[in-house]
Structure formats: structure tokens, C-alpha cells
């Protein structure tokens, strides 16, 4: 009896073991299937993200090249002789519209990086008051807030921030306030330290927002409804960038409004820091221009020729080359004070050019001029042997400054023909 009960128990036990082993197998198979599915969708997402990054980089490259040439052309036009009223009108229009295109392109590329988490910041201790003032100066000199009274009151508050990005925040908020304020309206900016946070407010007395709009203005591509002729341009990107930049600094961006017609107040708060013991100065442009021997390596004919001409107008001696191999040959032979080298060159690209030049002992100051402006691109340029990196379309002032800061001994001989006869 006892034996048969034992056998019965053993049968049940072994069936249980069998069932649980089967269950475990099924679970395992399911987990494996799920893991494979997750891996596949992760790989697809990575492929998609890579394709998007590549597309944005290509878009930047394709659009920045022509813009760089147009800006150079404007600079050259300024130096030309006959300057009639029509000439001036056309010149100003080209500059205005290409600046507008540049801003749209920059915002589009930035927002792509911001939403995909690829925006990296160049953080350093900054006095936010200095940053706000310099952004307002730039907006005023670019005529971006015509007729508006800008009233700024700020105290010195230090933050760890990326200067360019924080200027972008101020630009976006002030331009928005200007866009939604009648011609003679005023825009008030206040900066103060409140509970260990730097608090910047931008207030206008214009169109205002209803609660539904206020809840959505920071969404990507969101714009309040406009008449069909779209009196206000823009792509609904600015405030997304403002909030993302604030968040990347460990802060936030918010809006409040009493309602339509009652104006709006945008607030950005960022963690404040103690002022550093030695105040770092914001970069100052040196007006001292030296005569330098410059080599330009750039495959775009227009970009190369226009850059060459404007540097020559400034009194520099310029050689140019249209591809990597002849650029390297010129660099080795001439050893100029400074070389401005495009990264996207056919065959021998800018990085290889710099690496080979450094390996051959060239001590020329090497500046990468590239359409790609991410921190990793700059790091890559540094690793290849470049001393500095600028993103197209670089401002002419920026290029001239870099050249004159090269500390040119300018002992190199007279221009040797044959590199680029044009
Ligand atoms: N100061 C403001 N007053 C009223 N509405 C505003 C203000 N700033 C922004 N908005 C609203 O938020 C939307 C999104 O702004 P933004 O992201 O800067 O894009 P854009 O300026 O290109 O339209 C605007 O289209 C507008 O509807
Ligand atoms: Mg805007």
C-alpha cells in the first residue's frame, strides 16, 4: 500500500518536474523571442537615428556651403567701387535674406540635435549679465527688434554655461517678444539671483497667450494659428530649443500670460554658481591686423575664391588649393603662417591632410573650416592636429580674427605661383 502510494507520489512529482521544465522551456523561448524582437527594434531605431544624423549633417553641409559664398560675396561687394542706391538696396537684401536663411538652418539643425540628445554644451563659468548684454547688442546691431524699446535691468549672476547657446536663448525670447508686440511696444528683461538660481525674465505687453496655447508653446513645431498669409515667419522651433538648452544646463524654461492681448512673460532659470576667483574675460576681438601668409584649401570654387579675395583685401598673402593632395603639397612647400582647411575635401580629406602635415613636422597654425559643428567634430579636428575649428558659414570677422591672431611672423617668401593660378 505504502509502496504504491510512494510510486504514485513519485509519478506526480516527476510529472510536476516535467511540466515545470516544459514551462521553463516555453518561458525561455518566449523571453528569447522577446529579446530578439527588442534587439531588432533597437537596431532599427539606431539605424533610423543614424540615418537622421547623416541626413542632418548632409543638409547642413549642402546648405552651408552656398551660404558661406554668399556672405563672402556681400563682404566683397562692400569693397567694390560704384555703390548706387540700387546697388545698396540689392546688397542689403542679399545680406538680410541670407542671414535669415542661416538662422533657419541653424535652428533646424540645432533642434535635430536637441531632440535626439546630441546637443553637447561647451560649459564654462559665465556672467549671465554679460551674455545677455552681448546678445542684446548683437540683436540691436542686426536690426532684429526695430522700433521696440528694450529695457534691460540685470545684476551679475554667474552660471556654468555655454555662451553661444545662452545667447541663442536670449535671441529667441527677445525676437519672439518683438514678433508679438506692436511696433512701439516695450520688452522688459530682468536678471537676478533668486534662491541660488539665475532667473532671467523676458516680458512683453503684446499678443499674449490663452491657457491652451501657453501649455503647448514649448512643443516642437508648435505655432499658434495664424492668418493664411502668415505674417510671422518661423518654424515653431525656437522655444523648443530654449527649453532644451535650459534643461541641458540643469535649469528650466516656463511661460505665463494673463491671457490674449495681455502680454507674456517667459522665464528661464539656471543654477547659479559662485563667481570664479579670476574672472575669465569674454573673448575680445583684436583690431590689430597683421600681414600673414595664408593657405586656403577648399574644393568649392566660389568659397575658395571669395575667401581668397577678402583675405587679400585685408593685406594677407594668400595661396589656395582646390583639393587635399595639392593642399598638402602647398603646405609642405610653403609652410605658411596659417592654413584654412575645409574638412570635406575629395580623396585626401581635411583630417588626413592635417595628420600628414603634422607627421611631416609642419608647424603652421591649422584651422579646420567645416560644415559640421558638433563637439565631436571639433574633438576629431583637434586629434588630427588642427589648432582650431570653425563652422561654415563662418563670419568674415571670425576668419579675419583667426588669421590675425595667428601671430604671423610673415617671414615666408613672396607668393609662389602654381598652387592655384586663379
Ligand atoms: N512672446 C510671445 N507672445 C505670444 N505668443 C508667443 C510668444 N512667443 C512665442 N509665442 C507663441 O509660441 C509659438 C512658438 O514659438 P517659437 O517656438 O519661438 O516658434 P516661432 O517663433 O518660429 O513661431 C509662436 O508661434 C507663438 O504662437
Ligand atoms: Mg520664435
XYZ file of N, CA and C in Angstrom, residues 48-241:
582
model
N 17.707 54.161 -37.812
C 16.918 55.351 -38.134
C 17.612 56.603 -37.606
N 18.096 56.498 -36.357
C 18.731 57.667 -35.738
C 20.012 58.036 -36.498
N 20.766 56.976 -36.937
C 21.996 57.236 -37.693
C 21.659 57.894 -39.032
N 20.591 57.364 -39.665
C 20.190 57.927 -40.966
C 19.788 59.386 -40.793
N 19.062 59.665 -39.676
C 18.622 61.052 -39.443
C 19.834 61.960 -39.204
N 20.799 61.472 -38.383
C 22.005 62.277 -38.121
C 22.750 62.558 -39.417
N 22.864 61.475 -40.248
C 23.599 61.648 -41.504
C 22.879 62.629 -42.417
N 21.527 62.521 -42.419
C 20.761 63.446 -43.263
C 20.970 64.884 -42.796
N 20.916 65.098 -41.472
C 21.069 66.464 -40.955
C 22.473 66.992 -41.252
N 23.470 66.131 -41.097
C 24.842 66.569 -41.381
C 24.974 66.925 -42.862
N 24.341 66.097 -43.716
C 24.401 66.357 -45.159
C 23.667 67.662 -45.494
N 22.505 67.844 -44.862
C 21.720 69.056 -45.103
C 22.543 70.288 -44.722
N 23.165 70.208 -43.552
C 24.000 71.319 -43.096
C 25.104 71.589 -44.091
N 25.747 70.526 -44.551
C 26.856 70.654 -45.484
C 26.392 71.290 -46.788
N 25.301 70.760 -47.321
C 24.818 71.244 -48.620
C 24.388 72.703 -48.555
N 23.746 73.089 -47.456
C 23.204 74.438 -47.404
C 24.213 75.456 -46.893
N 25.168 75.015 -46.082
C 26.116 75.980 -45.526
C 27.130 76.436 -46.553
N 27.502 75.539 -47.458
C 28.490 75.907 -48.477
C 28.041 77.092 -49.311
N 26.843 77.024 -49.937
C 26.421 78.208 -50.709
C 26.258 79.440 -49.837
N 25.792 79.252 -48.596
C 25.633 80.424 -47.727
C 26.974 81.093 -47.452
N 28.003 80.277 -47.231
C 29.328 80.840 -46.950
C 29.774 81.716 -48.111
N 29.547 81.240 -49.340
C 29.959 82.020 -50.511
C 29.148 83.299 -50.623
N 27.867 83.229 -50.323
C 27.031 84.437 -50.426
C 27.507 85.491 -49.423
N 27.820 85.053 -48.196
C 28.315 86.022 -47.208
C 29.627 86.656 -47.666
N 30.502 85.839 -48.229
C 31.776 86.384 -48.725
C 31.517 87.383 -49.846
N 30.531 87.067 -50.708
C 30.219 87.971 -51.824
C 29.741 89.323 -51.296
N 28.948 89.292 -50.239
C 28.463 90.552 -49.658
C 29.650 91.382 -49.154
N 30.576 90.694 -48.511
C 31.758 91.396 -47.992
C 32.538 92.026 -49.140
N 32.669 91.268 -50.242
C 33.409 91.790 -51.396
C 32.658 92.955 -52.045
N 31.337 92.836 -52.098
C 30.534 93.934 -52.669
C 30.787 95.228 -51.907
N 30.935 95.105 -50.593
C 31.176 96.298 -49.782
C 32.471 97.004 -50.175
N 33.403 96.208 -50.695
C 34.687 96.800 -51.061
C 34.703 97.301 -52.496
N 33.649 96.991 -53.268
C 33.654 97.369 -54.688
C 33.448 98.877 -54.833
N 33.693 99.380 -56.038
C 33.669 100.832 -56.248
C 32.247 101.402 -56.329
N 31.644 101.318 -57.525
C 30.377 102.013 -57.754
C 29.309 101.519 -56.778
N 28.791 102.395 -55.962
C 27.792 101.976 -54.998
C 26.558 102.879 -55.106
N 25.710 102.583 -56.088
C 24.493 103.369 -56.284
C 23.449 102.966 -55.239
N 22.317 103.666 -55.253
C 21.244 103.333 -54.306
C 20.703 101.930 -54.588
N 20.580 101.574 -55.898
C 20.088 100.238 -56.243
C 21.056 99.165 -55.771
N 22.353 99.468 -55.973
C 23.394 98.536 -55.538
C 23.241 98.270 -54.037
N 23.084 99.342 -53.294
C 22.999 99.243 -51.830
C 21.751 98.444 -51.429
N 20.638 98.718 -52.141
C 19.396 98.030 -51.822
C 19.577 96.517 -52.031
N 20.168 96.169 -53.186
C 20.339 94.748 -53.508
C 21.304 94.081 -52.526
N 22.377 94.772 -52.214
C 23.380 94.222 -51.302
C 22.762 93.949 -49.925
N 21.996 94.934 -49.428
C 21.389 94.774 -48.108
C 20.366 93.646 -48.101
N 19.659 93.529 -49.231
C 18.649 92.473 -49.291
C 19.321 91.096 -49.274
N 20.414 90.959 -50.035
C 21.124 89.656 -50.042
C 21.581 89.323 -48.620
N 22.128 90.325 -47.946
C 22.636 90.058 -46.594
C 21.499 89.678 -45.648
N 20.412 90.465 -45.716
C 19.288 90.213 -44.807
C 18.724 88.806 -45.014
N 18.481 88.476 -46.281
C 17.832 87.197 -46.564
C 18.758 86.020 -46.292
N 20.070 86.215 -46.552
C 20.941 85.059 -46.273
C 21.145 84.885 -44.775
N 21.104 85.988 -44.029
C 21.162 85.847 -42.564
C 19.919 85.120 -42.063
N 18.792 85.432 -42.676
C 17.549 84.779 -42.285
C 17.639 83.269 -42.581
N 18.154 82.953 -43.785
C 18.329 81.539 -44.143
C 19.275 80.837 -43.177
N 20.338 81.532 -42.821
C 21.326 80.941 -41.909
C 20.678 80.638 -40.556
N 19.871 81.588 -40.088
C 19.217 81.373 -38.789
C 18.255 80.184 -38.850
N 17.485 80.100 -39.943
C 16.544 78.977 -40.080
C 17.307 77.651 -40.102
N 18.390 77.646 -40.875
C 19.176 76.421 -40.999
C 19.783 76.031 -39.647
N 20.362 77.011 -38.965
C 20.959 76.728 -37.657
C 19.918 76.162 -36.694
N 18.726 76.801 -36.673
C 17.682 76.329 -35.754
C 17.264 74.909 -36.099
N 17.114 74.650 -37.389
C 16.680 73.329 -37.828
C 17.691 72.256 -37.423
N 18.960 72.557 -37.638
C 19.992 71.575 -37.297
C 20.102 71.423 -35.783
N 20.012 72.557 -35.075
C 20.116 72.500 -33.614
C 18.990 71.694 -33.007
N 17.781 71.909 -33.519
C 16.662 71.221 -32.900
C 16.759 69.726 -33.168
N 17.293 69.364 -34.334
C 17.523 67.947 -34.631
C 18.447 67.341 -33.578
N 19.518 68.077 -33.269
C 20.457 67.583 -32.253
C 19.811 67.581 -30.875
N 19.050 68.642 -30.592
C 18.496 68.764 -29.245
C 17.522 67.629 -28.947
N 16.643 67.312 -29.925
C 15.653 66.286 -29.616
C 16.254 64.883 -29.648
N 17.359 64.716 -30.386
C 17.956 63.370 -30.394
C 19.032 63.256 -29.311
N 19.099 64.265 -28.431
C 20.048 64.207 -27.310
C 21.483 64.381 -27.746
N 21.714 64.930 -28.950
C 23.088 65.030 -29.457
C 23.671 66.429 -29.262
N 22.921 67.318 -28.606
C 23.471 68.660 -28.459
C 24.437 68.649 -27.270
N 25.695 68.951 -27.547
C 26.631 68.964 -26.417
C 27.002 70.414 -26.119
N 27.236 70.682 -24.861
C 27.496 72.059 -24.449
C 28.969 72.249 -24.135
N 29.440 73.453 -24.428
C 30.806 73.824 -24.075
C 30.684 74.688 -22.814
N 30.717 74.031 -21.655
C 30.394 74.737 -20.408
C 31.609 75.444 -19.816
N 31.392 76.668 -19.366
C 32.440 77.403 -18.650
C 31.770 78.428 -17.747
N 32.467 78.901 -16.712
C 31.835 79.904 -15.850
C 31.574 81.177 -16.655
N 30.332 81.665 -16.562
C 29.952 82.850 -17.342
C 29.159 83.794 -16.465
N 29.357 85.082 -16.675
C 28.474 86.050 -16.041
C 27.284 86.225 -16.986
N 26.112 85.761 -16.563
C 24.950 85.774 -17.446
C 24.589 87.200 -17.862
N 24.878 88.153 -16.981
C 24.607 89.556 -17.289
C 25.392 89.993 -18.545
N 26.639 89.556 -18.629
C 27.473 89.905 -19.788
C 26.910 89.230 -21.046
N 26.462 87.980 -20.876
C 25.919 87.234 -22.019
C 24.652 87.922 -22.538
N 23.764 88.331 -21.605
C 22.509 88.978 -22.025
C 22.828 90.282 -22.748
N 23.728 91.076 -22.166
C 24.058 92.364 -22.801
C 24.634 92.136 -24.205
N 25.516 91.144 -24.325
C 26.130 90.963 -25.645
C 25.084 90.458 -26.650
N 24.152 89.599 -26.201
C 23.091 89.144 -27.119
C 22.224 90.323 -27.547
N 21.900 91.209 -26.606
C 21.049 92.366 -26.946
C 21.779 93.297 -27.914
N 23.088 93.474 -27.683
C 23.879 94.318 -28.603
C 23.825 93.753 -30.013
N 24.020 92.410 -30.092
C 24.034 91.787 -31.422
C 22.671 91.914 -32.098
N 21.598 91.734 -31.312
C 20.256 91.861 -31.894
C 20.025 93.280 -32.396
N 20.479 94.265 -31.599
C 20.274 95.662 -31.992
C 21.061 95.962 -33.260
N 22.334 95.500 -33.304
C 23.129 95.866 -34.484
C 22.653 95.103 -35.720
N 21.996 93.956 -35.512
C 21.462 93.238 -36.678
C 20.058 93.742 -37.045
N 19.551 94.746 -36.309
C 18.236 95.317 -36.611
C 17.104 94.321 -36.430
N 17.227 93.416 -35.450
C 16.221 92.361 -35.284
C 15.009 92.801 -34.459
N 15.105 93.931 -33.764
C 13.962 94.356 -32.942
C 13.634 95.819 -33.247
N 13.343 96.113 -34.519
C 13.184 97.514 -34.900
C 12.024 98.176 -34.156
N 12.277 99.365 -33.633
C 11.208 100.150 -33.007
C 10.857 99.730 -31.579
N 11.223 98.506 -31.181
C 10.845 98.069 -29.826
C 11.783 98.710 -28.812
N 11.190 99.113 -27.672
C 12.041 99.638 -26.599
C 12.477 98.460 -25.733
N 13.781 98.242 -25.668
C 14.262 97.105 -24.876
C 14.786 97.658 -23.556
N 14.160 97.213 -22.482
C 14.540 97.723 -21.169
C 15.157 96.558 -20.386
N 16.464 96.608 -20.229
C 17.132 95.505 -19.516
C 17.687 95.986 -18.180
N 17.350 95.270 -17.126
C 17.984 95.534 -15.831
C 18.467 94.213 -15.271
N 19.756 94.147 -15.036
C 20.283 92.870 -14.563
C 21.430 93.058 -13.598
N 21.571 92.052 -12.733
C 22.719 92.040 -11.823
C 23.646 90.947 -12.324
N 24.896 91.017 -11.887
C 25.831 89.972 -12.288
C 25.450 88.648 -11.601
N 25.189 87.619 -12.389
C 24.923 86.273 -11.829
C 25.744 85.282 -12.640
N 26.525 84.494 -11.933
C 27.385 83.529 -12.644
C 26.708 82.178 -12.780
N 26.897 81.570 -13.941
C 26.381 80.211 -14.186
C 27.477 79.423 -14.902
N 27.339 78.100 -14.869
C 28.214 77.304 -15.747
C 27.427 77.101 -17.021
N 27.865 77.770 -18.093
C 27.020 77.734 -19.271
C 27.803 77.743 -20.570
N 27.059 77.483 -21.635
C 27.607 77.554 -22.985
C 27.184 78.912 -23.540
N 28.163 79.757 -23.791
C 27.856 81.143 -24.132
C 26.977 81.260 -25.380
N 27.357 80.528 -26.435
C 26.597 80.619 -27.684
C 25.159 80.168 -27.483
N 24.988 79.076 -26.741
C 23.639 78.544 -26.526
C 22.799 79.497 -25.681
N 23.433 80.119 -24.681
C 22.658 81.027 -23.829
C 22.302 82.301 -24.599
N 23.189 82.720 -25.493
C 22.838 83.863 -26.346
C 21.649 83.497 -27.237
N 21.652 82.243 -27.680
C 20.554 81.759 -28.520
C 19.222 81.810 -27.752
N 19.274 81.483 -26.453
C 18.068 81.555 -25.620
C 17.551 82.998 -25.584
N 18.465 83.939 -25.309
C 18.068 85.350 -25.231
C 17.516 85.796 -26.589
N 18.226 85.459 -27.663
C 17.782 85.841 -29.013
C 16.358 85.388 -29.272
N 16.112 84.096 -29.001
C 14.793 83.550 -29.304
C 13.705 84.243 -28.504
N 13.961 84.446 -27.209
C 12.910 85.040 -26.370
C 12.658 86.487 -26.761
N 13.745 87.232 -27.038
C 13.569 88.649 -27.372
C 12.920 88.791 -28.756
N 13.345 87.960 -29.707
C 12.735 88.045 -31.048
C 11.263 87.666 -30.991
N 10.935 86.619 -30.223
C 9.518 86.256 -30.081
C 8.728 87.416 -29.483
N 9.286 88.015 -28.415
C 8.584 89.130 -27.767
C 8.373 90.240 -28.794
N 9.417 90.509 -29.603
C 9.311 91.543 -30.636
C 8.255 91.186 -31.671
N 8.218 89.897 -32.052
C 7.249 89.467 -33.079
C 5.808 89.622 -32.611
N 5.603 89.521 -31.310
C 4.225 89.537 -30.803
C 3.886 90.843 -30.100
N 4.687 91.890 -30.375
C 4.482 93.195 -29.747
C 4.319 94.230 -30.848
N 3.387 95.156 -30.698
C 3.261 96.194 -31.727
C 4.537 97.036 -31.840
N 4.680 97.705 -32.976
C 5.913 98.408 -33.339
C 6.586 99.234 -32.266
N 5.822 99.979 -31.464
C 6.498 100.835 -30.490
C 6.441 100.228 -29.080
N 6.091 98.954 -28.996
C 5.941 98.317 -27.672
C 7.277 98.143 -26.958
N 7.194 97.849 -25.660
C 8.459 97.662 -24.951
C 8.597 96.209 -24.502
N 9.851 95.821 -24.388
C 10.176 94.457 -23.943
C 11.067 94.617 -22.720
N 10.670 93.984 -21.625
C 11.456 94.138 -20.387
C 12.213 92.858 -20.091
N 13.490 93.009 -19.834
C 14.283 91.848 -19.419
C 14.814 92.120 -18.024
N 14.735 91.111 -17.167
C 15.265 91.242 -15.816
C 16.128 90.022 -15.525
N 17.249 90.260 -14.877
C 18.099 89.134 -14.477
C 18.470 89.308 -13.015
N 18.224 88.275 -12.224
C 18.566 88.368 -10.799
C 18.875 86.970 -10.284
N 19.517 86.921 -9.117
C 19.726 85.612 -8.489
C 18.631 85.412 -7.444
N 17.883 84.317 -7.596
C 16.793 84.030 -6.657
C 16.972 82.594 -6.178
N 17.150 82.408 -4.868
C 17.338 81.074 -4.263
C 18.351 80.235 -5.034
N 19.543 80.734 -5.151
C 20.648 80.019 -5.819
C 20.401 79.732 -7.294
N 19.411 80.386 -7.882
C 19.180 80.215 -9.309
C 19.303 81.576 -9.996
N 19.873 81.555 -11.203
C 19.862 82.769 -12.022
C 18.499 82.795 -12.694
N 17.763 83.896 -12.526
C 16.430 83.938 -13.139
C 16.354 85.081 -14.148
N 16.131 84.702 -15.400
C 16.007 85.691 -16.476
C 14.544 85.721 -16.916
N 13.932 86.908 -16.890
C 12.563 87.001 -17.415
C 12.529 87.942 -18.605
N 11.741 87.569 -19.593
C 11.544 88.406 -20.788
C 10.047 88.648 -20.878
N 9.668 89.921 -20.713
C 8.239 90.227 -20.643
C 7.843 91.166 -21.772
N 6.715 90.857 -22.395
C 6.201 91.809 -23.387
C 4.762 92.130 -23.060
N 4.260 93.185 -23.702
C 2.880 93.625 -23.442
C 2.042 93.463 -24.715
N 2.378 92.431 -25.488
C 1.734 92.262 -26.792
C 0.615 91.244 -26.788
N 0.660 90.339 -27.785
C -0.464 89.443 -28.115
C -0.904 88.534 -26.970
N 0.013 88.146 -26.099
C -0.353 87.244 -25.001
C -0.763 85.870 -25.498
N -1.170 85.015 -24.570
C -1.497 83.629 -24.924
C -2.675 83.149 -24.093
N -3.527 82.307 -24.700
C -4.549 81.679 -23.851
C -3.914 80.443 -23.205
N -4.639 79.862 -22.252
C -4.034 78.780 -21.453
C -3.636 77.598 -22.329
N -4.472 77.295 -23.334
C -4.180 76.127 -24.185
C -2.889 76.345 -24.981
N -2.747 77.568 -25.528
C -1.527 77.867 -26.285
C -0.311 77.850 -25.362
N -0.483 78.462 -24.183
C 0.648 78.531 -23.242
C 1.155 77.136 -22.899
N 0.230 76.168 -22.830
C 0.640 74.811 -22.462
C 1.417 74.138 -23.588
N 1.322 74.682 -24.810
C 1.930 73.969 -25.940
C 3.108 74.683 -26.587
N 3.367 75.952 -26.204
C 4.370 76.725 -26.967
C 5.773 76.108 -26.995
N 6.100 75.284 -25.982
C 7.447 74.698 -25.977
C 7.512 73.411 -26.800
N 6.340 72.951 -27.315
C 6.350 71.727 -28.136
C 7.024 71.991 -29.482
N 7.686 70.953 -29.975
C 8.381 71.082 -31.263
C 7.383 71.386 -32.384
N 7.701 72.363 -33.207
C 6.922 72.794 -34.373
C 5.574 73.448 -34.026
N 5.316 73.649 -32.731
C 4.027 74.254 -32.397
C 4.032 75.759 -32.681
N 3.013 76.234 -33.351
C 2.800 77.664 -33.545
C 1.316 77.936 -33.385
N 0.982 79.039 -32.712
C -0.437 79.373 -32.599
C -0.965 79.657 -34.002
N -2.280 79.449 -34.180
C -2.885 79.621 -35.506
C -2.600 81.013 -36.053
N -2.302 81.097 -37.342
C -2.010 82.391 -37.978
C -2.921 82.572 -39.184
N -3.148 83.829 -39.606
C -3.875 84.019 -40.863
C -3.125 83.353 -42.015
N -3.841 83.100 -43.150
C -3.245 82.340 -44.256
C -1.954 82.977 -44.764
N -1.864 84.314 -44.744
C -0.654 84.932 -45.308
C 0.536 84.868 -44.344
N 0.394 84.235 -43.193
C 1.471 84.015 -42.228
C 2.328 85.268 -42.006
N 1.772 86.264 -41.320
C 2.550 87.491 -41.114
C 3.818 87.255 -40.290
N 3.794 86.229 -39.430
C 5.001 85.945 -38.633
C 5.687 84.720 -39.212
N 6.965 84.886 -39.557
C 7.672 83.727 -40.108
C 8.148 82.852 -38.950
N 8.856 81.799 -39.257
C 9.350 80.914 -38.199
C 8.826 79.514 -38.418
N 9.423 78.560 -37.657
C 9.074 77.163 -37.864
C 8.566 76.489 -36.589
N 8.386 77.280 -35.535
C 7.923 76.683 -34.283
C 8.993 75.861 -33.598
N 10.239 76.319 -33.714
C 11.370 75.569 -33.170
C 12.018 76.306 -31.996
N 11.962 77.650 -32.051
C 12.729 78.476 -31.103
C 12.515 78.117 -29.645
N 11.265 77.980 -29.239
C 11.018 77.744 -27.812
C 11.384 76.316 -27.403
N 11.279 75.378 -28.342
C 11.735 74.008 -28.040
C 13.224 74.053 -27.704
N 13.963 74.827 -28.510
C 15.395 74.964 -28.256
C 15.654 75.649 -26.923
